[in-house]
Coordinates of C-alpha atoms and ligand atoms in Angstrom, one line a residue:
M1 CA 2.1 -7.9 -4.8
C2 CA 0.1 -10.2 -7.1
G3 CA -2.9 -8.7 -8.9
I4 CA -6.1 -10.6 -9.8
T5 CA -8.8 -9.8 -12.4
G6 CA -11.7 -11.9 -13.6
Y7 CA -14.6 -11.4 -16.0
I8 CA -17.8 -13.2 -16.8
G9 CA -20.3 -11.6 -19.2
K10 CA -22.6 -11.7 -22.1
N11 CA -20.6 -9.0 -23.9
N12 CA -17.9 -11.5 -24.7
N13 CA -15.3 -8.9 -23.8
A14 CA -13.4 -11.1 -21.3
I15 CA -9.9 -10.9 -22.8
K16 CA -9.9 -7.1 -23.1
V17 CA -11.5 -6.5 -19.7
V18 CA -9.1 -8.8 -17.9
M19 CA -6.0 -7.4 -19.7
D20 CA -7.2 -3.8 -19.0
G21 CA -7.6 -4.8 -15.4
L22 CA -4.1 -6.3 -15.2
E23 CA -2.6 -3.1 -16.6
S24 CA -4.4 -1.0 -14.0
L25 CA -3.0 -3.3 -11.3
E26 CA 0.6 -2.9 -12.6
Y27 CA 1.3 -0.5 -9.8
R28 CA 1.1 -3.3 -7.3
G29 CA 4.4 -4.7 -8.6
Y30 CA 4.9 -8.0 -10.5
D31 CA 7.4 -10.0 -12.5
S32 CA 5.2 -12.2 -14.8
S33 CA 1.6 -12.3 -15.9
G34 CA -1.0 -14.7 -17.4
I35 CA -4.5 -15.2 -18.5
A36 CA -7.0 -18.1 -18.8
Y37 CA -10.0 -17.5 -21.1
T38 CA -12.8 -19.6 -22.6
N39 CA -13.4 -19.9 -26.3
N40 CA -15.9 -22.3 -27.7
N41 CA -16.2 -23.9 -24.3
K42 CA -12.5 -24.6 -24.2
L43 CA -10.1 -23.0 -21.7
N44 CA -6.9 -21.6 -23.0
V45 CA -4.0 -20.4 -20.8
I46 CA -1.2 -18.0 -21.8
K47 CA 1.5 -16.9 -19.5
E48 CA 4.7 -14.8 -19.9
K49 CA 7.6 -13.7 -17.8
G50 CA 8.3 -9.9 -17.4
K51 CA 6.1 -7.0 -18.4
I52 CA 2.4 -7.3 -19.4
I53 CA 3.3 -6.2 -22.9
N54 CA 5.0 -9.7 -23.4
L55 CA 1.7 -11.3 -22.6
K56 CA -0.3 -8.9 -24.8
N57 CA 2.0 -9.7 -27.7
N58 CA 0.9 -13.3 -27.5
I59 CA -2.9 -12.7 -27.3
D60 CA -5.3 -12.5 -30.1
F61 CA -7.7 -9.8 -28.9
N62 CA -10.2 -10.6 -31.6
I63 CA -11.2 -13.8 -29.8
K64 CA -14.6 -13.6 -28.3
S65 CA -14.7 -15.0 -24.7
N66 CA -17.3 -14.7 -22.0
L67 CA -15.1 -15.9 -19.1
A68 CA -11.5 -15.2 -18.1
I69 CA -9.2 -14.8 -15.2
G70 CA -5.9 -12.9 -15.2
H71 CA -2.9 -12.5 -12.9
T72 CA 0.2 -10.5 -12.3
R73 CA 2.6 -12.5 -10.2
W74 CA 5.1 -11.1 -7.7
A75 CA 7.3 -14.1 -7.0
T76 CA 7.3 -15.7 -3.6
H77 CA 7.6 -19.5 -4.1
G78 CA 9.8 -20.1 -7.1
E79 CA 11.6 -17.7 -9.5
P80 CA 9.7 -15.5 -11.9
N81 CA 9.4 -17.6 -15.0
K82 CA 6.7 -18.9 -17.3
V83 CA 6.1 -22.2 -15.5
N84 CA 5.6 -20.5 -12.1
S85 CA 3.3 -17.9 -13.5
H86 CA -0.4 -18.0 -13.0
P87 CA -3.0 -19.2 -13.9
H88 CA -2.2 -22.7 -12.7
Q89 CA -4.3 -25.6 -14.0
V90 CA -4.9 -29.1 -12.6
N91 CA -7.4 -31.3 -14.3
K92 CA -10.8 -29.4 -14.3
F93 CA -9.6 -26.4 -12.3
T94 CA -7.8 -23.3 -13.2
I95 CA -6.9 -20.7 -10.6
V96 CA -5.2 -17.4 -10.0
H97 CA -3.9 -16.7 -6.5
N98 CA -2.7 -13.8 -4.4
G99 CA -1.2 -14.6 -1.0
I100 CA 0.7 -17.6 0.4
I101 CA -0.6 -21.0 1.4
E102 CA 1.6 -21.6 4.4
N103 CA 0.9 -25.3 4.8
Y104 CA 1.5 -26.2 1.1
I105 CA 4.3 -28.7 1.9
E106 CA 1.9 -30.7 4.1
L107 CA -0.8 -30.6 1.4
K108 CA 1.8 -31.5 -1.3
E109 CA 2.7 -34.7 0.6
E110 CA -0.9 -35.7 0.8
L111 CA -1.3 -35.1 -3.0
L112 CA 1.9 -36.9 -3.9
K113 CA 0.5 -40.0 -2.1
N114 CA -2.5 -39.6 -4.3
N115 CA -0.5 -39.6 -7.5
Y116 CA -0.5 -35.9 -8.3
T117 CA 2.6 -34.6 -10.0
F118 CA 3.7 -31.0 -10.2
K119 CA 5.5 -28.8 -12.8
S120 CA 6.1 -25.6 -10.9
S121 CA 7.7 -24.6 -7.6
T122 CA 4.6 -22.7 -6.4
D123 CA 2.2 -23.1 -3.5
T124 CA -0.5 -22.1 -6.0
E125 CA -0.2 -25.3 -8.1
I126 CA -0.5 -27.3 -4.8
A127 CA -3.6 -25.2 -4.0
V128 CA -5.3 -25.9 -7.3
A129 CA -4.4 -29.6 -7.2
Y130 CA -5.8 -29.8 -3.7
I131 CA -9.1 -28.2 -4.9
D132 CA -9.2 -30.8 -7.7
F133 CA -8.5 -33.6 -5.2
I134 CA -11.4 -32.5 -2.9
Y135 CA -13.7 -32.0 -5.8
K136 CA -13.3 -35.6 -6.9
K137 CA -14.8 -36.6 -3.5
E138 CA -17.3 -33.8 -3.0
K139 CA -18.5 -33.5 -6.6
D140 CA -19.7 -30.0 -5.8
I141 CA -17.8 -26.8 -6.4
L142 CA -19.2 -24.8 -3.4
K143 CA -18.7 -27.6 -1.0
T144 CA -15.2 -28.1 -2.3
L145 CA -14.3 -24.4 -1.9
N146 CA -15.9 -24.3 1.6
Y147 CA -13.8 -27.3 2.5
I148 CA -10.5 -25.8 1.4
T149 CA -11.2 -22.7 3.5
K150 CA -10.9 -25.0 6.5
V151 CA -7.7 -26.6 5.3
F152 CA -5.6 -23.8 3.6
R153 CA -3.5 -21.9 6.1
G154 CA -2.0 -18.5 5.3
S155 CA -3.6 -16.0 3.0
Y156 CA -5.3 -16.3 -0.3
A157 CA -7.5 -14.5 -2.7
L158 CA -8.5 -17.0 -5.4
G159 CA -10.2 -16.6 -8.8
I160 CA -11.4 -20.0 -9.9
I161 CA -12.7 -21.6 -13.1
C162 CA -14.0 -25.1 -13.2
N163 CA -14.5 -26.9 -16.5
D164 CA -17.7 -28.5 -15.2
D165 CA -19.4 -25.1 -14.8
L166 CA -18.2 -22.5 -17.3
N167 CA -21.4 -20.4 -16.6
N168 CA -19.9 -19.3 -13.3
L169 CA -16.7 -17.7 -12.1
Y170 CA -15.8 -18.5 -8.5
A171 CA -13.8 -16.6 -5.9
V172 CA -12.8 -17.1 -2.3
R173 CA -10.6 -15.1 0.0
K174 CA -8.8 -15.0 3.4
T175 CA -6.8 -12.0 4.3
S176 CA -5.6 -11.1 0.8
P177 CA -7.8 -8.4 -0.8
L178 CA -10.6 -9.2 -3.4
I179 CA -13.6 -7.3 -4.6
I180 CA -16.5 -8.4 -6.7
A181 CA -17.8 -5.8 -9.1
K182 CA -21.2 -5.4 -10.8
G183 CA -21.7 -4.4 -14.4
T184 CA -24.6 -4.7 -16.9
N185 CA -24.8 -8.3 -18.1
E186 CA -21.3 -8.8 -16.9
N187 CA -19.5 -9.0 -13.5
Y188 CA -15.9 -9.0 -12.4
I189 CA -13.5 -9.9 -9.7
A190 CA -10.3 -7.8 -8.9
S191 CA -7.7 -7.3 -6.3
D192 CA -8.4 -3.6 -6.2
V193 CA -10.9 -1.1 -7.4
P194 CA -8.8 0.6 -10.2
A195 CA -8.9 -2.7 -12.1
I196 CA -12.6 -2.4 -12.8
L197 CA -13.1 1.4 -12.8
K198 CA -13.0 1.6 -16.6
Y199 CA -16.2 -0.6 -16.7
T200 CA -18.0 0.0 -13.4
N201 CA -17.7 1.8 -10.1
K202 CA -20.1 -0.6 -8.2
Y203 CA -18.5 -3.3 -6.1
M204 CA -18.9 -5.4 -3.0
L205 CA -16.3 -6.6 -0.5
L206 CA -15.7 -10.3 0.1
D207 CA -15.1 -11.1 3.7
D208 CA -12.7 -13.8 5.0
Y209 CA -13.8 -17.4 4.1
E210 CA -16.7 -16.2 1.9
I211 CA -17.2 -17.8 -1.4
A212 CA -18.5 -15.9 -4.5
K213 CA -20.4 -17.7 -7.3
I214 CA -20.7 -15.2 -10.2
S215 CA -22.5 -15.5 -13.5
S216 CA -23.1 -12.8 -16.1
D217 CA -26.2 -11.4 -14.3
N218 CA -26.0 -12.8 -10.8
I219 CA -23.7 -12.7 -7.8
E220 CA -24.1 -15.1 -4.9
I221 CA -22.0 -14.9 -1.8
Y222 CA -21.9 -17.8 0.6
N223 CA -20.7 -17.9 4.2
Q224 CA -18.9 -20.9 5.8
K225 CA -22.2 -22.6 6.5
L226 CA -22.9 -22.3 2.8
E227 CA -25.8 -19.9 3.5
L228 CA -26.4 -17.1 1.1
V229 CA -25.4 -13.7 2.6
T230 CA -26.5 -10.2 1.5
K231 CA -23.8 -7.7 0.7
D232 CA -23.9 -3.9 0.4
T233 CA -23.1 -2.6 -3.0
L234 CA -20.5 0.2 -2.7
E235 CA -19.8 3.0 -5.2
F236 CA -16.3 4.2 -5.7
E237 CA -16.3 8.0 -5.5
G238 CA -13.5 8.7 -8.0
T239 CA -13.6 8.2 -11.7
Y240 CA -11.4 6.1 -14.0
E241 CA -9.8 9.3 -15.2
S242 CA -9.0 10.4 -11.7
S243 CA -7.1 7.2 -11.2
M244 CA -5.2 7.7 -14.5
K245 CA -2.3 10.0 -15.1
N246 CA -4.1 13.1 -16.3
G247 CA -1.3 14.2 -18.5
Y248 CA 1.4 13.9 -15.9
E249 CA 4.5 12.0 -16.8
H250 CA 4.3 9.8 -13.8
F251 CA 1.6 8.9 -11.2
M252 CA 4.0 10.0 -8.5
L253 CA 4.1 13.5 -9.9
K254 CA 0.3 13.6 -10.4
E255 CA -0.2 12.5 -6.8
I256 CA 2.2 15.1 -5.4
H257 CA 0.2 17.7 -7.4
E258 CA -3.0 16.5 -5.7
E259 CA -1.6 17.2 -2.2
P260 CA -3.2 20.6 -1.7
N261 CA -6.6 19.0 -2.2
V262 CA -5.8 15.9 -0.3
F263 CA -4.9 18.1 2.7
K264 CA -8.1 20.1 2.3
D265 CA -10.3 17.0 2.0
T266 CA -8.7 15.3 5.0
I267 CA -8.9 18.4 7.2
N268 CA -12.5 19.1 6.2
T269 CA -13.5 15.6 7.2
Y270 CA -12.4 16.1 10.8
L271 CA -12.5 19.8 11.5
D272 CA -14.6 22.8 10.4
K273 CA -15.7 25.2 13.2
D274 CA -15.4 22.2 15.5
F275 CA -14.0 18.7 15.5
K276 CA -16.1 16.0 14.0
N277 CA -15.9 12.3 13.0
I278 CA -13.2 11.7 15.6
P279 CA -13.5 8.8 18.0
G280 CA -13.5 9.6 21.7
F281 CA -9.9 9.4 22.9
S282 CA -10.5 10.5 26.5
K283 CA -10.3 7.1 28.1
Y284 CA -6.8 6.3 26.8
N285 CA -3.7 7.2 28.7
N286 CA -1.2 5.7 26.4
I287 CA -1.0 5.0 22.6
H288 CA 0.8 2.5 20.5
I289 CA 1.3 3.3 16.8
V290 CA 2.0 0.3 14.5
A291 CA 2.7 0.5 10.8
C292 CA 5.2 -0.2 8.0
G293 CA 7.4 1.9 5.8
S294 CA 6.2 5.5 5.2
A295 CA 3.1 4.9 7.4
Y296 CA 5.6 4.0 10.2
H297 CA 7.3 7.4 9.6
T298 CA 4.0 9.3 10.0
G299 CA 3.6 7.4 13.3
L300 CA 7.0 8.8 14.4
V301 CA 5.7 12.3 13.6
G302 CA 2.5 11.5 15.4
K303 CA 4.4 10.4 18.5
Y304 CA 6.4 13.6 18.6
L305 CA 3.3 15.8 18.3
I306 CA 1.0 13.8 20.7
E307 CA 3.7 13.5 23.4
K308 CA 4.8 17.1 23.2
Y309 CA 1.4 18.8 23.0
A310 CA -1.1 16.3 24.6
N311 CA 1.4 14.8 27.1
I312 CA 0.3 11.2 26.4
P313 CA 3.1 8.6 26.1
V314 CA 3.2 7.1 22.6
Y315 CA 5.1 4.0 21.6
V316 CA 5.8 3.5 17.8
E317 CA 6.9 0.2 16.3
V318 CA 7.1 -1.3 12.8
A319 CA 4.4 -4.0 12.4
S320 CA 6.8 -6.9 11.5
E321 CA 8.5 -6.4 14.9
Y322 CA 5.5 -5.4 17.1
R323 CA 3.7 -8.6 16.2
Y324 CA 6.3 -10.9 17.7
K325 CA 7.1 -8.8 20.7
H326 CA 5.8 -8.8 24.3
N327 CA 3.8 -5.6 24.2
F328 CA 2.8 -3.7 27.3
Y329 CA -0.8 -2.7 26.8
D330 CA -4.0 -2.7 28.8
E331 CA -7.6 -1.4 28.6
K332 CA -6.2 2.2 28.7
T333 CA -4.2 1.7 25.6
L334 CA -5.3 2.6 22.1
V335 CA -3.4 0.9 19.3
I336 CA -3.3 2.9 16.1
L337 CA -2.7 1.1 12.9
V338 CA -1.6 3.3 10.0
S339 CA -1.9 2.0 6.4
Q340 CA -2.6 3.5 3.0
S341 CA -3.8 0.2 1.5
G342 CA -5.3 -1.2 4.6
E343 CA -4.1 -4.6 3.4
T344 CA -0.4 -4.7 4.5
A345 CA -0.1 -8.2 5.9
D346 CA 2.2 -7.3 8.9
T347 CA -0.1 -4.4 10.0
L348 CA -3.2 -6.5 9.6
A349 CA -1.6 -9.4 11.6
C350 CA -0.8 -6.9 14.5
L351 CA -4.4 -5.6 14.4
K352 CA -5.8 -9.1 14.7
K353 CA -3.5 -10.0 17.6
V354 CA -4.2 -6.8 19.5
K355 CA -8.0 -7.3 18.9
E356 CA -7.7 -10.9 20.3
D357 CA -6.1 -9.4 23.4
G358 CA -9.2 -7.2 23.8
I359 CA -7.3 -3.9 23.2
D360 CA -9.1 -1.0 21.3
T361 CA -7.8 -0.1 17.9
L362 CA -8.0 2.8 15.5
G363 CA -7.2 2.4 11.8
I364 CA -5.9 5.4 10.0
V365 CA -6.5 4.1 6.5
N366 CA -6.8 5.4 2.9
V367 CA -8.6 2.6 1.1
V368 CA -12.3 2.5 2.0
G369 CA -13.5 -0.9 3.1
S370 CA -10.0 -2.4 3.2
S371 CA -9.2 -5.0 5.8
V372 CA -7.6 -2.7 8.4
A373 CA -10.6 -0.4 8.1
R374 CA -13.1 -3.2 8.5
E375 CA -11.3 -4.9 11.4
S376 CA -10.5 -1.8 13.5
K377 CA -12.8 -0.6 16.2
Y378 CA -12.5 3.0 15.0
V379 CA -11.5 4.3 11.6
M380 CA -10.2 7.6 10.5
Y381 CA -9.9 7.7 6.7
T382 CA -7.2 9.7 5.0
K383 CA -8.9 11.4 2.0
A384 CA -6.1 10.8 -0.5
G385 CA -8.1 9.0 -3.1
C386 CA -6.6 6.3 -5.2
E387 CA -2.8 6.2 -5.0
I388 CA -1.1 4.3 -7.7
A389 CA 2.6 5.1 -7.5
V390 CA 4.4 2.6 -5.3
A391 CA 6.2 5.4 -3.5
T392 CA 3.5 7.0 -1.3
T393 CA 3.3 10.8 -1.3
K394 CA -0.2 12.1 -1.0
A395 CA -1.3 9.3 1.3
Y396 CA 1.7 10.0 3.6
L397 CA 0.8 13.7 3.7
A398 CA -2.8 12.8 4.5
Q399 CA -1.6 10.6 7.4
L400 CA 0.5 13.5 8.7
T401 CA -2.7 15.6 8.5
V402 CA -4.7 13.1 10.5
F403 CA -2.0 13.1 13.3
S404 CA -2.1 16.9 13.3
V405 CA -5.8 16.8 13.7
I406 CA -5.6 14.1 16.5
T407 CA -3.1 16.3 18.4
M408 CA -5.4 19.4 18.0
Y409 CA -8.3 17.3 19.1
L410 CA -6.5 15.9 22.2
T411 CA -5.5 19.4 23.2
N412 CA -8.8 21.0 22.1
N413 CA -6.9 23.4 20.0
K414 CA -9.1 25.1 17.5
T415 CA -6.9 28.2 17.1
L416 CA -5.2 27.0 13.9
I417 CA -8.3 27.1 11.7
E418 CA -7.1 30.3 9.9
E419 CA -3.6 29.0 9.5
I420 CA -4.9 25.7 8.2
S421 CA -6.7 27.5 5.4
T422 CA -3.4 28.8 4.0
I423 CA -1.7 25.4 3.9
P424 CA -3.0 24.2 0.5
T425 CA -1.6 27.3 -1.2
L426 CA 1.7 26.9 0.6
I427 CA 1.9 23.3 -0.5
D428 CA 1.1 24.4 -4.1
N429 CA 3.9 27.0 -4.0
L430 CA 6.4 24.4 -2.9
I431 CA 5.2 22.0 -5.6
N432 CA 5.7 24.7 -8.3
K433 CA 9.4 25.3 -7.4
D434 CA 12.0 23.7 -9.7
Y435 CA 14.0 21.0 -7.8
K436 CA 15.8 19.7 -10.9
P437 CA 18.9 21.9 -10.6
I438 CA 19.4 20.6 -7.0
A439 CA 18.8 17.0 -8.3
K440 CA 21.5 17.5 -10.9
E441 CA 24.0 18.3 -8.1
I442 CA 23.4 14.9 -6.4
Y443 CA 22.0 12.3 -8.7
K444 CA 25.3 10.7 -9.6
N445 CA 26.3 10.1 -6.0
K446 CA 26.2 6.6 -4.6
D447 CA 25.4 7.6 -1.0
I448 CA 23.2 10.5 0.3
F449 CA 22.6 11.3 3.9
F450 CA 19.6 12.9 5.6
I451 CA 20.0 14.5 9.0
G452 CA 17.7 16.2 11.5
R453 CA 16.8 16.4 15.1
G454 CA 13.4 15.7 16.8
I455 CA 10.5 16.0 14.4
D456 CA 12.9 16.8 11.6
Y457 CA 14.6 13.4 12.0
S458 CA 11.2 11.7 11.4
I459 CA 10.8 13.7 8.2
A460 CA 14.4 13.0 7.2
M461 CA 13.6 9.2 7.5
E462 CA 10.7 9.6 5.0
G463 CA 12.8 11.8 2.7
S464 CA 15.5 9.2 2.7
L465 CA 13.1 6.3 2.0
K466 CA 11.5 8.2 -0.8
L467 CA 14.9 8.8 -2.4
K468 CA 16.2 5.3 -2.1
E469 CA 13.1 3.4 -3.1
I470 CA 12.7 5.2 -6.5
S471 CA 16.3 6.2 -7.4
Y472 CA 18.2 3.2 -6.0
I473 CA 20.7 5.5 -4.4
N474 CA 21.9 4.3 -1.0
S475 CA 20.4 6.8 1.4
V476 CA 20.4 6.8 5.2
A477 CA 18.7 9.1 7.7
Y478 CA 20.5 10.0 11.0
Q479 CA 19.7 11.9 14.0
A480 CA 22.0 14.9 13.5
G481 CA 23.6 14.6 16.9
E482 CA 24.3 10.9 16.4
L483 CA 26.5 11.2 13.3
K484 CA 29.7 11.8 15.2
H485 CA 29.3 8.4 16.9
G486 CA 30.3 6.5 13.8
T487 CA 28.6 7.5 10.6
I488 CA 30.5 10.7 10.1
S489 CA 33.5 8.5 9.0
L490 CA 31.5 8.0 5.7
I491 CA 31.4 11.7 4.9
E492 CA 34.0 12.7 2.3
K493 CA 34.4 15.4 -0.3
N494 CA 31.0 16.1 -2.0
T495 CA 29.0 13.5 -0.1
P496 CA 25.5 15.0 -0.2
V497 CA 23.9 15.7 3.2
I498 CA 20.4 16.9 3.3
A499 CA 20.0 18.7 6.6
I500 CA 16.5 19.6 7.9
S501 CA 15.9 22.2 10.5
T502 CA 12.5 23.5 11.3
D503 CA 12.5 23.5 15.1
D504 CA 13.9 26.7 16.6
T505 CA 14.7 25.0 19.9
L506 CA 17.0 22.6 18.2
S507 CA 18.4 24.6 15.3
E508 CA 21.6 25.8 17.0
K509 CA 22.5 22.2 17.8
T510 CA 21.6 21.0 14.3
I511 CA 23.6 23.8 12.7
S512 CA 26.7 22.7 14.7
N513 CA 26.2 19.2 13.4
I514 CA 25.9 20.5 9.9
K515 CA 29.1 22.4 10.3
E516 CA 30.8 19.2 11.4
V517 CA 29.9 17.5 8.1
K518 CA 30.6 20.6 6.1
A519 CA 34.1 20.7 7.6
R520 CA 34.7 17.2 6.2
G521 CA 33.7 18.2 2.6
A522 CA 30.0 17.4 2.5
K523 CA 27.8 19.1 0.0
V524 CA 25.0 20.4 2.3
I525 CA 21.5 21.0 1.1
F526 CA 19.8 22.9 3.9
V527 CA 16.0 22.5 4.2
T528 CA 14.6 25.1 6.6
N529 CA 11.9 27.4 7.6
Q530 CA 14.4 29.7 9.4
N531 CA 15.8 32.9 8.1
I532 CA 19.5 31.9 8.3
N533 CA 22.1 33.0 5.7
D534 CA 25.5 31.6 6.3
N535 CA 28.2 29.6 4.6
F536 CA 27.6 26.2 6.3
Y537 CA 25.4 25.1 3.4
D538 CA 25.8 24.8 -0.4
I539 CA 22.1 24.9 -1.4
K540 CA 19.1 26.1 0.6
I541 CA 15.5 25.0 0.2
D542 CA 13.2 27.5 2.0
I543 CA 9.9 26.3 3.3
P544 CA 7.3 28.5 4.8
R545 CA 7.1 28.8 8.5
V546 CA 3.9 27.6 10.1
N547 CA 2.7 26.2 13.4
E548 CA 4.7 23.1 14.4
L549 CA 1.6 21.0 14.2
L550 CA 1.4 21.7 10.5
Q551 CA 5.1 22.2 9.6
P552 CA 5.8 18.5 8.7
I553 CA 3.1 18.7 6.0
L554 CA 5.2 21.4 4.2
T555 CA 8.6 20.1 5.0
I556 CA 8.1 16.8 3.2
V557 CA 6.9 18.3 -0.1
P558 CA 10.4 19.4 -1.4
L559 CA 11.9 16.1 -0.3
Q560 CA 9.3 14.1 -2.3
L561 CA 10.0 16.2 -5.4
L562 CA 13.7 16.1 -5.0
A563 CA 13.5 12.2 -4.9
Y564 CA 11.3 12.3 -8.0
E565 CA 13.8 14.5 -9.9
V566 CA 16.8 12.4 -8.9
A567 CA 15.1 9.2 -10.0
K568 CA 14.1 10.8 -13.3
L569 CA 17.6 11.9 -14.0
N570 CA 18.7 8.4 -13.3
K571 CA 16.1 7.1 -15.7
C572 CA 14.5 4.9 -13.1
D573 CA 11.0 3.3 -13.3
I574 CA 9.6 5.9 -11.0
D575 CA 6.1 4.6 -10.5
K576 CA 7.1 0.9 -10.3
P577 CA 10.5 0.7 -8.7
R578 CA 12.2 -2.7 -9.0
N579 CA 11.4 -5.4 -6.4
L580 CA 8.7 -3.3 -4.8
A581 CA 5.0 -3.7 -4.6
K582 CA 2.3 -1.1 -3.7
S583 CA 0.6 -3.2 -1.2
V584 CA 2.7 -5.7 0.7
T585 CA 0.2 -8.5 1.3
V586 CA 2.8 -11.1 2.4
E587 CA 4.6 -11.1 5.7
Ligands
M6R601 O1 -0.3 0.4 2.5 P1 0.6 0.7 3.7 O2 0.5 2.1 4.0 O3 0.3 -0.2 4.8 O4 2.1 0.4 3.2 C1 3.1 0.5 4.0 C2 4.5 0.5 3.3 O5 4.6 -0.7 2.6 C3 4.6 1.7 2.4 O6 4.4 2.9 3.1 C4 5.9 1.7 1.7 O7 7.0 1.9 2.6 C5 5.9 2.7 0.5 N1 6.4 2.1 -0.7 C6 6.8 3.9 0.8 O8 6.7 4.8 -0.3

């Protein structure tokens, strides 16, 4: 989704800082970019379609500037072109925007009646025109921004420059993420921490409807009554280097290699000799898990484990459906929201709705201080660190780890501590195997199937999503027993079928299903922790056998690396797959 950066400072470094920030936010996904910067008290705007390099090629980096805002746009209203790119400028105001102003048509009608005209198809141009319109009446920037928080519906993080006050940079947000960062003689705004890590690790979070007025050496935050509010300064634990590639060809590969430590850090947060930092679950007799994409898939694994071992009914739903459904919950229900970014619009909307209904919530979140973390009654952080690749790997594994811990906690099972200590090495061994020869067998295929039963089906869904999102190969996951009710008609000679079997109680049935596809010519890649040697598969990926509560954490690793190798052979943009964004902040 869109990325915002902004700079104001005495070091006159604005253009470089803002462009560095935009590059750090590339992982969020975008299709055009732009910058507005001051020079000799004049504001200049440059925008370009496509990659940031197109913008960089048009910028003179020798220009000294003390104030700038930049933007990477992921098109929602209007195609990705230069006119629709941000920043948008109307009279004295120039803004960058992340989010969607839902009532922009209504606002546009009002502006048209007041002789405003528009060049772009965006809701953002309406927003900046509306700010200008109100400013003409209020003649005060803070009052104007406060007013628009009461009028704009939808979501927005705005970086704002007003020609009447080039000594300050302004920002305001609702729902879409925005941080304010503190430097020495310079301050910043950004959509996310990586954008400013090269310059500072100190930042504060802006809450909904708050307005920031930022100069080189001062940050003022106002609430909706236009009173000054005090904010905690947070320090990001990682370093700029840790959020960079560290010599790996892709962030995705680097992040997979971090999984042994991510597992360790996440487990250590909640379990040593005893459980710790876990909210009391005893009063809940049913659980709902709500999330999107890969986070939804971890919820499915969580459901399987909690129902089987803790005997508590668990309902799992994707957030974009849950939000609009009639949900059966009461004071005995805990709603768990799972999100790496903590900013996914659908997940956040569910959280708000559930809260309004008075139901308790637990956020399983990776990004510290993100909206889901802040709004949830309880939070369990996944200790994955900064994840840049659009395809989640280490954060997914950390979410699985949290669900394993929750299940152990619910059943007061502390017997696995010894086995847990072996997991990082086992993950590492799986990472160090070569999956390229297997990838070579399948990368030219147009369709690839994943099958499994029970918990293996949930893992198959994630394996399939990983493969399709980065390699663009059509891939579907099926419950192994369901294939013969229709899908098996798609199996022909050499159709790859990746079959997962780690559950002894189901393996005979799964193997029968594998034989059914093998008999129809499928090329079977068998992923298993079982000691089976037979002729129903073409390739076997062995995974170490561990307790079922920990098994998914190992099973997923080869599937992530296989997806990576297939995408690499297909020369895909692995870290930034087309059409996708890291954090989906629109509904
Ligand atoms: O930040 P979130 O965990 O809430 O994101 C949810 C999904 O958008 C995300 O998992 C998505 O499916 C990933 N691209 C999958 O790799």
